[in-house]
C-alpha positions as protocol buffer text, in pm:
chain_id: "A"
residue {
  index: 1
  type: MET
  ca { x: -79 y: -2265 z: 1110 }
}
residue {
  index: 2
  type: ILE
  ca { x: -139 y: -1980 z: 865 }
}
residue {
  index: 3
  type: GLU
  ca { x: -361 y: -2052 z: 566 }
}
residue {
  index: 4
  type: PHE
  ca { x: -481 y: -1707 z: 457 }
}
residue {
  index: 5
  type: LEU
  ca { x: -224 y: -1438 z: 372 }
}
residue {
  index: 6
  type: PHE
  ca { x: -330 y: -1076 z: 321 }
}
residue {
  index: 7
  type: LEU
  ca { x: -47 y: -885 z: 155 }
}
residue {
  index: 8
  type: ASP
  ca { x: -20 y: -511 z: 113 }
}
residue {
  index: 9
  type: LEU
  ca { x: 119 y: -401 z: -225 }
}
residue {
  index: 10
  type: ASP
  ca { x: 309 y: -73 z: -197 }
}
residue {
  index: 11
  type: ASP
  ca { x: 642 y: -92 z: -14 }
}
residue {
  index: 12
  type: THR
  ca { x: 560 y: -454 z: 65 }
}
residue {
  index: 13
  type: ILE
  ca { x: 582 y: -609 z: -283 }
}
residue {
  index: 14
  type: PHE
  ca { x: 632 y: -309 z: -511 }
}
residue {
  index: 15
  type: ASP
  ca { x: 883 y: -30 z: -449 }
}
residue {
  index: 16
  type: PHE
  ca { x: 629 y: 248 z: -428 }
}
residue {
  index: 17
  type: LYS
  ca { x: 881 y: 507 z: -315 }
}
residue {
  index: 18
  type: LYS
  ca { x: 1076 y: 461 z: -639 }
}
residue {
  index: 19
  type: ALA
  ca { x: 759 y: 473 z: -852 }
}
residue {
  index: 20
  type: GLU
  ca { x: 639 y: 778 z: -662 }
}
residue {
  index: 21
  type: ARG
  ca { x: 968 y: 964 z: -705 }
}
residue {
  index: 22
  type: ILE
  ca { x: 964 y: 911 z: -1079 }
}
residue {
  index: 23
  type: ALA
  ca { x: 595 y: 997 z: -1130 }
}
residue {
  index: 24
  type: VAL
  ca { x: 598 y: 1299 z: -896 }
}
residue {
  index: 25
  type: ARG
  ca { x: 906 y: 1448 z: -1059 }
}
residue {
  index: 26
  type: GLN
  ca { x: 755 y: 1408 z: -1404 }
}
residue {
  index: 27
  type: ALA
  ca { x: 413 y: 1543 z: -1303 }
}
residue {
  index: 28
  type: ILE
  ca { x: 556 y: 1850 z: -1131 }
}
residue {
  index: 29
  type: SER
  ca { x: 795 y: 1921 z: -1419 }
}
residue {
  index: 30
  type: GLN
  ca { x: 519 y: 1886 z: -1676 }
}
residue {
  index: 31
  type: ALA
  ca { x: 318 y: 2141 z: -1474 }
}
residue {
  index: 32
  type: GLY
  ca { x: 594 y: 2395 z: -1534 }
}
residue {
  index: 33
  type: VAL
  ca { x: 746 y: 2381 z: -1185 }
}
residue {
  index: 34
  type: GLU
  ca { x: 1109 y: 2289 z: -1124 }
}
residue {
  index: 35
  type: ALA
  ca { x: 1106 y: 1946 z: -960 }
}
residue {
  index: 36
  type: THR
  ca { x: 1407 y: 1982 z: -733 }
}
residue {
  index: 37
  type: ASP
  ca { x: 1494 y: 1720 z: -473 }
}
residue {
  index: 38
  type: GLU
  ca { x: 1366 y: 1957 z: -205 }
}
residue {
  index: 39
  type: VAL
  ca { x: 1031 y: 2006 z: -380 }
}
residue {
  index: 40
  type: CYS
  ca { x: 983 y: 1631 z: -429 }
}
residue {
  index: 41
  type: ALA
  ca { x: 1076 y: 1563 z: -67 }
}
residue {
  index: 42
  type: ARG
  ca { x: 825 y: 1821 z: 51 }
}
residue {
  index: 43
  type: TYR
  ca { x: 556 y: 1660 z: -164 }
}
residue {
  index: 44
  type: SER
  ca { x: 624 y: 1327 z: 7 }
}
residue {
  index: 45
  type: GLU
  ca { x: 578 y: 1486 z: 349 }
}
residue {
  index: 46
  type: ILE
  ca { x: 253 y: 1655 z: 247 }
}
residue {
  index: 47
  type: ASN
  ca { x: 132 y: 1335 z: 82 }
}
residue {
  index: 48
  type: LEU
  ca { x: 193 y: 1131 z: 397 }
}
residue {
  index: 49
  type: LEU
  ca { x: -2 y: 1379 z: 607 }
}
residue {
  index: 50
  type: HIS
  ca { x: -298 y: 1357 z: 370 }
}
residue {
  index: 51
  type: TRP
  ca { x: -303 y: 975 z: 369 }
}
residue {
  index: 52
  type: GLN
  ca { x: -293 y: 977 z: 749 }
}
residue {
  index: 53
  type: MET
  ca { x: -594 y: 1209 z: 750 }
}
residue {
  index: 54
  type: LEU
  ca { x: -771 y: 965 z: 518 }
}
residue {
  index: 55
  type: GLU
  ca { x: -694 y: 673 z: 750 }
}
residue {
  index: 56
  type: ARG
  ca { x: -846 y: 870 z: 1037 }
}
residue {
  index: 57
  type: GLY
  ca { x: -1157 y: 941 z: 828 }
}
residue {
  index: 58
  type: GLU
  ca { x: -1099 y: 1318 z: 822 }
}
residue {
  index: 59
  type: ILE
  ca { x: -1094 y: 1359 z: 443 }
}
residue {
  index: 60
  type: THR
  ca { x: -1198 y: 1159 z: 137 }
}
residue {
  index: 61
  type: ARG
  ca { x: -976 y: 975 z: -110 }
}
residue {
  index: 62
  type: GLU
  ca { x: -1062 y: 1229 z: -380 }
}
residue {
  index: 63
  type: GLN
  ca { x: -947 y: 1510 z: -152 }
}
residue {
  index: 64
  type: VAL
  ca { x: -617 y: 1331 z: -89 }
}
residue {
  index: 65
  type: LEU
  ca { x: -544 y: 1293 z: -457 }
}
residue {
  index: 66
  type: VAL
  ca { x: -595 y: 1661 z: -538 }
}
residue {
  index: 67
  type: ASN
  ca { x: -529 y: 1847 z: -213 }
}
residue {
  index: 68
  type: ARG
  ca { x: -176 y: 1713 z: -167 }
}
residue {
  index: 69
  type: PHE
  ca { x: -74 y: 1886 z: -490 }
}
residue {
  index: 70
  type: ALA
  ca { x: -281 y: 2195 z: -414 }
}
residue {
  index: 71
  type: ALA
  ca { x: -107 y: 2227 z: -77 }
}
residue {
  index: 72
  type: LEU
  ca { x: 235 y: 2184 z: -234 }
}
residue {
  index: 73
  type: PHE
  ca { x: 185 y: 2446 z: -505 }
}
residue {
  index: 74
  type: GLU
  ca { x: 26 y: 2690 z: -262 }
}
residue {
  index: 75
  type: GLU
  ca { x: 326 y: 2653 z: -33 }
}
residue {
  index: 76
  type: LEU
  ca { x: 562 y: 2710 z: -327 }
}
residue {
  index: 77
  type: GLY
  ca { x: 364 y: 3011 z: -446 }
}
residue {
  index: 78
  type: HIS
  ca { x: 272 y: 2864 z: -786 }
}
residue {
  index: 79
  type: LYS
  ca { x: -71 y: 2897 z: -944 }
}
residue {
  index: 80
  type: VAL
  ca { x: -119 y: 2549 z: -1094 }
}
residue {
  index: 81
  type: ASN
  ca { x: -432 y: 2345 z: -1164 }
}
residue {
  index: 82
  type: ALA
  ca { x: -395 y: 2078 z: -896 }
}
residue {
  index: 83
  type: GLU
  ca { x: -669 y: 1858 z: -1043 }
}
residue {
  index: 84
  type: SER
  ca { x: -490 y: 1840 z: -1377 }
}
residue {
  index: 85
  type: VAL
  ca { x: -157 y: 1759 z: -1211 }
}
residue {
  index: 86
  type: ALA
  ca { x: -323 y: 1492 z: -996 }
}
residue {
  index: 87
  type: ARG
  ca { x: -472 y: 1322 z: -1302 }
}
residue {
  index: 88
  type: ASN
  ca { x: -137 y: 1329 z: -1481 }
}
residue {
  index: 89
  type: TYR
  ca { x: 41 y: 1191 z: -1175 }
}
residue {
  index: 90
  type: GLU
  ca { x: -202 y: 897 z: -1148 }
}
residue {
  index: 91
  type: ARG
  ca { x: -149 y: 824 z: -1518 }
}
residue {
  index: 92
  type: LEU
  ca { x: 228 y: 829 z: -1479 }
}
residue {
  index: 93
  type: LEU
  ca { x: 217 y: 620 z: -1162 }
}
residue {
  index: 94
  type: GLY
  ca { x: 15 y: 349 z: -1332 }
}
residue {
  index: 95
  type: ILE
  ca { x: 250 y: 309 z: -1629 }
}
residue {
  index: 96
  type: GLY
  ca { x: 492 y: 62 z: -1471 }
}
residue {
  index: 97
  type: HIS
  ca { x: 595 y: -128 z: -1164 }
}
residue {
  index: 98
  type: TYR
  ca { x: 915 y: -179 z: -966 }
}
residue {
  index: 99
  type: TYR
  ca { x: 953 y: -487 z: -747 }
}
residue {
  index: 100
  type: LEU
  ca { x: 1134 y: -465 z: -416 }
}
residue {
  index: 101
  type: PRO
  ca { x: 1445 y: -688 z: -413 }
}
residue {
  index: 102
  type: GLY
  ca { x: 1341 y: -1054 z: -397 }
}
residue {
  index: 103
  type: ALA
  ca { x: 969 y: -975 z: -371 }
}
residue {
  index: 104
  type: GLU
  ca { x: 864 y: -1120 z: -705 }
}
residue {
  index: 105
  type: GLU
  ca { x: 1037 y: -1452 z: -642 }
}
residue {
  index: 106
  type: THR
  ca { x: 897 y: -1466 z: -289 }
}
residue {
  index: 107
  type: VAL
  ca { x: 536 y: -1419 z: -397 }
}
residue {
  index: 108
  type: LYS
  ca { x: 543 y: -1627 z: -714 }
}
residue {
  index: 109
  type: GLN
  ca { x: 770 y: -1912 z: -607 }
}
residue {
  index: 110
  type: LYS
  ca { x: 770 y: -1934 z: -228 }
}
residue {
  index: 111
  type: LEU
  ca { x: 420 y: -1825 z: -119 }
}
residue {
  index: 112
  type: PHE
  ca { x: 199 y: -1912 z: -415 }
}
residue {
  index: 113
  type: GLY
  ca { x: 65 y: -2265 z: -393 }
}
residue {
  index: 114
  type: LYS
  ca { x: 141 y: -2295 z: -22 }
}
residue {
  index: 115
  type: TYR
  ca { x: -101 y: -2032 z: 109 }
}
residue {
  index: 116
  type: ARG
  ca { x: -423 y: -1867 z: -4 }
}
residue {
  index: 117
  type: LEU
  ca { x: -301 y: -1525 z: -114 }
}
residue {
  index: 118
  type: PHE
  ca { x: -507 y: -1205 z: -106 }
}
residue {
  index: 119
  type: LEU
  ca { x: -398 y: -855 z: -193 }
}
residue {
  index: 120
  type: ALA
  ca { x: -521 y: -578 z: 40 }
}
residue {
  index: 121
  type: SER
  ca { x: -439 y: -228 z: -82 }
}
residue {
  index: 122
  type: ASN
  ca { x: -542 y: 129 z: -7 }
}
residue {
  index: 123
  type: GLY
  ca { x: -409 y: 249 z: -342 }
}
residue {
  index: 124
  type: THR
  ca { x: -615 y: 402 z: -620 }
}
residue {
  index: 125
  type: ALA
  ca { x: -797 y: 127 z: -811 }
}
residue {
  index: 126
  type: GLY
  ca { x: -698 y: 230 z: -1163 }
}
residue {
  index: 127
  type: VAL
  ca { x: -331 y: 267 z: -1069 }
}
residue {
  index: 128
  type: GLN
  ca { x: -317 y: -61 z: -878 }
}
residue {
  index: 129
  type: HIS
  ca { x: -491 y: -262 z: -1149 }
}
residue {
  index: 130
  type: SER
  ca { x: -251 y: -125 z: -1409 }
}
residue {
  index: 131
  type: ARG
  ca { x: 56 y: -210 z: -1201 }
}
residue {
  index: 132
  type: LEU
  ca { x: -73 y: -554 z: -1103 }
}
residue {
  index: 133
  type: THR
  ca { x: -122 y: -629 z: -1471 }
}
residue {
  index: 134
  type: SER
  ca { x: 222 y: -507 z: -1575 }
}
residue {
  index: 135
  type: GLY
  ca { x: 378 y: -699 z: -1284 }
}
residue {
  index: 136
  type: ASP
  ca { x: 191 y: -1019 z: -1382 }
}
residue {
  index: 137
  type: LEU
  ca { x: 57 y: -1061 z: -1028 }
}
residue {
  index: 138
  type: TYR
  ca { x: -310 y: -1143 z: -1085 }
}
residue {
  index: 139
  type: PRO
  ca { x: -258 y: -1518 z: -1137 }
}
residue {
  index: 140
  type: TYR
  ca { x: -96 y: -1547 z: -795 }
}
residue {
  index: 141
  type: PHE
  ca { x: -376 y: -1395 z: -586 }
}
residue {
  index: 142
  type: GLU
  ca { x: -708 y: -1562 z: -517 }
}
residue {
  index: 143
  type: LYS
  ca { x: -869 y: -1219 z: -484 }
}
residue {
  index: 144
  type: VAL
  ca { x: -753 y: -858 z: -505 }
}
residue {
  index: 145
  type: PHE
  ca { x: -909 y: -618 z: -254 }
}
residue {
  index: 146
  type: ILE
  ca { x: -868 y: -245 z: -317 }
}
residue {
  index: 147
  type: SER
  ca { x: -1020 y: 1 z: -73 }
}
residue {
  index: 148
  type: GLU
  ca { x: -1165 y: 225 z: -343 }
}
residue {
  index: 149
  type: GLU
  ca { x: -1369 y: -73 z: -465 }
}
residue {
  index: 150
  type: ILE
  ca { x: -1453 y: -211 z: -119 }
}
residue {
  index: 151
  type: GLY
  ca { x: -1581 y: 131 z: -15 }
}
residue {
  index: 152
  type: PHE
  ca { x: -1371 y: 158 z: 299 }
}
residue {
  index: 153
  type: ASN
  ca { x: -1002 y: 217 z: 367 }
}
residue {
  index: 154
  type: LYS
  ca { x: -763 y: 24 z: 587 }
}
residue {
  index: 155
  type: PRO
  ca { x: -753 y: 34 z: 889 }
}
residue {
  index: 156
  type: SER
  ca { x: -1134 y: 36 z: 896 }
}
residue {
  index: 157
  type: LEU
  ca { x: -1285 y: -288 z: 1020 }
}
residue {
  index: 158
  type: LYS
  ca { x: -1543 y: -251 z: 742 }
}
residue {
  index: 159
  type: PHE
  ca { x: -1264 y: -287 z: 484 }
}
residue {
  index: 160
  type: PHE
  ca { x: -1162 y: -622 z: 627 }
}
residue {
  index: 161
  type: GLU
  ca { x: -1518 y: -739 z: 676 }
}
residue {
  index: 162
  type: GLY
  ca { x: -1576 y: -662 z: 309 }
}
residue {
  index: 163
  type: CYS
  ca { x: -1280 y: -886 z: 226 }
}
residue {
  index: 164
  type: PHE
  ca { x: -1377 y: -1170 z: 460 }
}
residue {
  index: 165
  type: GLY
  ca { x: -1724 y: -1189 z: 312 }
}
residue {
  index: 166
  type: GLN
  ca { x: -1578 y: -1277 z: -29 }
}
residue {
  index: 167
  type: ILE
  ca { x: -1348 y: -1557 z: 91 }
}
residue {
  index: 168
  type: SER
  ca { x: -1479 y: -1912 z: 108 }
}
residue {
  index: 169
  type: ASP
  ca { x: -1425 y: -2105 z: 433 }
}
residue {
  index: 170
  type: PHE
  ca { x: -1244 y: -1809 z: 587 }
}
residue {
  index: 171
  type: ASP
  ca { x: -1100 y: -1852 z: 937 }
}
residue {
  index: 172
  type: SER
  ca { x: -952 y: -1540 z: 1095 }
}
residue {
  index: 173
  type: LYS
  ca { x: -751 y: -1754 z: 1338 }
}
residue {
  index: 174
  type: LYS
  ca { x: -553 y: -1887 z: 1041 }
}
residue {
  index: 175
  type: ALA
  ca { x: -497 y: -1549 z: 877 }
}
residue {
  index: 176
  type: LEU
  ca { x: -205 y: -1305 z: 873 }
}
residue {
  index: 177
  type: MET
  ca { x: -197 y: -943 z: 755 }
}
residue {
  index: 178
  type: VAL
  ca { x: 142 y: -841 z: 617 }
}
residue {
  index: 179
  type: GLY
  ca { x: 235 y: -483 z: 535 }
}
residue {
  index: 180
  type: ASP
  ca { x: 468 y: -189 z: 591 }
}
residue {
  index: 181
  type: SER
  ca { x: 221 y: 57 z: 743 }
}
residue {
  index: 182
  type: LEU
  ca { x: 157 y: 47 z: 1116 }
}
residue {
  index: 183
  type: THR
  ca { x: -143 y: 279 z: 1094 }
}
residue {
  index: 184
  type: SER
  ca { x: -303 y: 107 z: 796 }
}
residue {
  index: 185
  type: ASP
  ca { x: -199 y: -259 z: 767 }
}
residue {
  index: 186
  type: ILE
  ca { x: -109 y: -347 z: 1123 }
}
residue {
  index: 187
  type: LEU
  ca { x: -373 y: -144 z: 1307 }
}
residue {
  index: 188
  type: GLY
  ca { x: -634 y: -264 z: 1058 }
}
residue {
  index: 189
  type: GLY
  ca { x: -531 y: -625 z: 1104 }
}
residue {
  index: 190
  type: ILE
  ca { x: -547 y: -589 z: 1481 }
}
residue {
  index: 191
  type: HIS
  ca { x: -896 y: -438 z: 1463 }
}
residue {
  index: 192
  type: ALA
  ca { x: -1005 y: -727 z: 1240 }
}
residue {
  index: 193
  type: GLY
  ca { x: -874 y: -991 z: 1478 }
}
residue {
  index: 194
  type: LEU
  ca { x: -591 y: -1106 z: 1253 }
}
residue {
  index: 195
  type: LYS
  ca { x: -234 y: -1188 z: 1338 }
}
residue {
  index: 196
  type: THR
  ca { x: -10 y: -915 z: 1196 }
}
residue {
  index: 197
  type: CYS
  ca { x: 337 y: -897 z: 1047 }
}
residue {
  index: 198
  type: TRP
  ca { x: 503 y: -559 z: 1008 }
}
residue {
  index: 199
  type: ILE
  ca { x: 760 y: -510 z: 733 }
}
residue {
  index: 200
  type: ASN
  ca { x: 1010 y: -277 z: 896 }
}
residue {
  index: 201
  type: PRO
  ca { x: 1324 y: -243 z: 680 }
}
residue {
  index: 202
  type: ILE
  ca { x: 1492 y: 24 z: 892 }
}
residue {
  index: 203
  type: GLY
  ca { x: 1424 y: -132 z: 1231 }
}
residue {
  index: 204
  type: LYS
  ca { x: 1229 y: 155 z: 1383 }
}
residue {
  index: 205
  type: PRO
  ca { x: 1044 y: 82 z: 1709 }
}
residue {
  index: 206
  type: ALA
  ca { x: 669 y: 32 z: 1704 }
}
residue {
  index: 207
  type: PRO
  ca { x: 462 y: 259 z: 1931 }
}
residue {
  index: 208
  type: LYS
  ca { x: 308 y: 99 z: 2237 }
}
residue {
  index: 209
  type: GLU
  ca { x: -43 y: 147 z: 2100 }
}
residue {
  index: 210
  type: ILE
  ca { x: 25 y: -52 z: 1780 }
}
residue {
  index: 211
  type: GLN
  ca { x: 210 y: -376 z: 1846 }
}
residue {
  index: 212
  type: PRO
  ca { x: 243 y: -625 z: 1558 }
}
residue {
  index: 213
  type: ASP
  ca { x: 271 y: -995 z: 1632 }
}
residue {
  index: 214
  type: TYR
  ca { x: 577 y: -1031 z: 1410 }
}
residue {
  index: 215
  type: VAL
  ca { x: 835 y: -799 z: 1256 }
}
residue {
  index: 216
  type: ILE
  ca { x: 1051 y: -871 z: 949 }
}
residue {
  index: 217
  type: GLY
  ca { x: 1285 y: -660 z: 738 }
}
residue {
  index: 218
  type: SER
  ca { x: 1134 y: -749 z: 402 }
}
residue {
  index: 219
  type: ILE
  ca { x: 886 y: -985 z: 242 }
}
residue {
  index: 220
  type: THR
  ca { x: 1174 y: -1218 z: 156 }
}
residue {
  index: 221
  type: GLU
  ca { x: 1182 y: -1315 z: 525 }
}
residue {
  index: 222
  type: LEU
  ca { x: 814 y: -1409 z: 528 }
}
residue {
  index: 223
  type: PRO
  ca { x: 838 y: -1774 z: 408 }
}
residue {
  index: 224
  type: ALA
  ca { x: 1081 y: -1863 z: 689 }
}
residue {
  index: 225
  type: LEU
  ca { x: 859 y: -1688 z: 946 }
}
residue {
  index: 226
  type: LEU
  ca { x: 551 y: -1875 z: 825 }
}
residue {
  index: 227
  type: GLU
  ca { x: 727 y: -2207 z: 873 }
}
residue {
  index: 228
  type: ARG
  ca { x: 774 y: -2121 z: 1241 }
}
residue {
  index: 229
  type: ILE
  ca { x: 421 y: -2005 z: 1324 }
}
């Protein structure tokens, strides 16, 4: 029986892709560069590569936040202050929140009160705190764990150990990590000895080296899964 639920935030509860599209387009436009669909799509590709490097411990969080924009503008041939754009993007990203369909009801009405809920996010602390506040999520989580504050990023075992040490009567055998990222949430949960549930809305196959215990299409399917395990 599962007692402890670790939930990722972005693209698990909140629609990060939507928030990112809006904030990136605004930040690029305000930097004087035309934010075409192609430019925004290329940013997303560069951004993903940088976060993967962070997960592998190759670069720091601060380098991710600035270098993704620096790489984009260099590729486009624009001389833009990447640090200034990065700061503006983080400000824009933290302004609001967008729930994935059914996610708010699932967390607040179907999971809260039945399980001990913990948020486990690799996002930037200031942005995540702002969005958690605007989404009225704090009352529903026993603790909020953000990698920037823990000092380590998922999938590092040290991130999870930092979480476990702050949870009373914690039992890893009764815990489940739920998230959309195989390389962050699922691999991290596996390293930490947790059961894992991958949110996989498009049904892509998992690689042999990262095998989650459970797979669902969205967080709305989680309550039914928990009743079976």
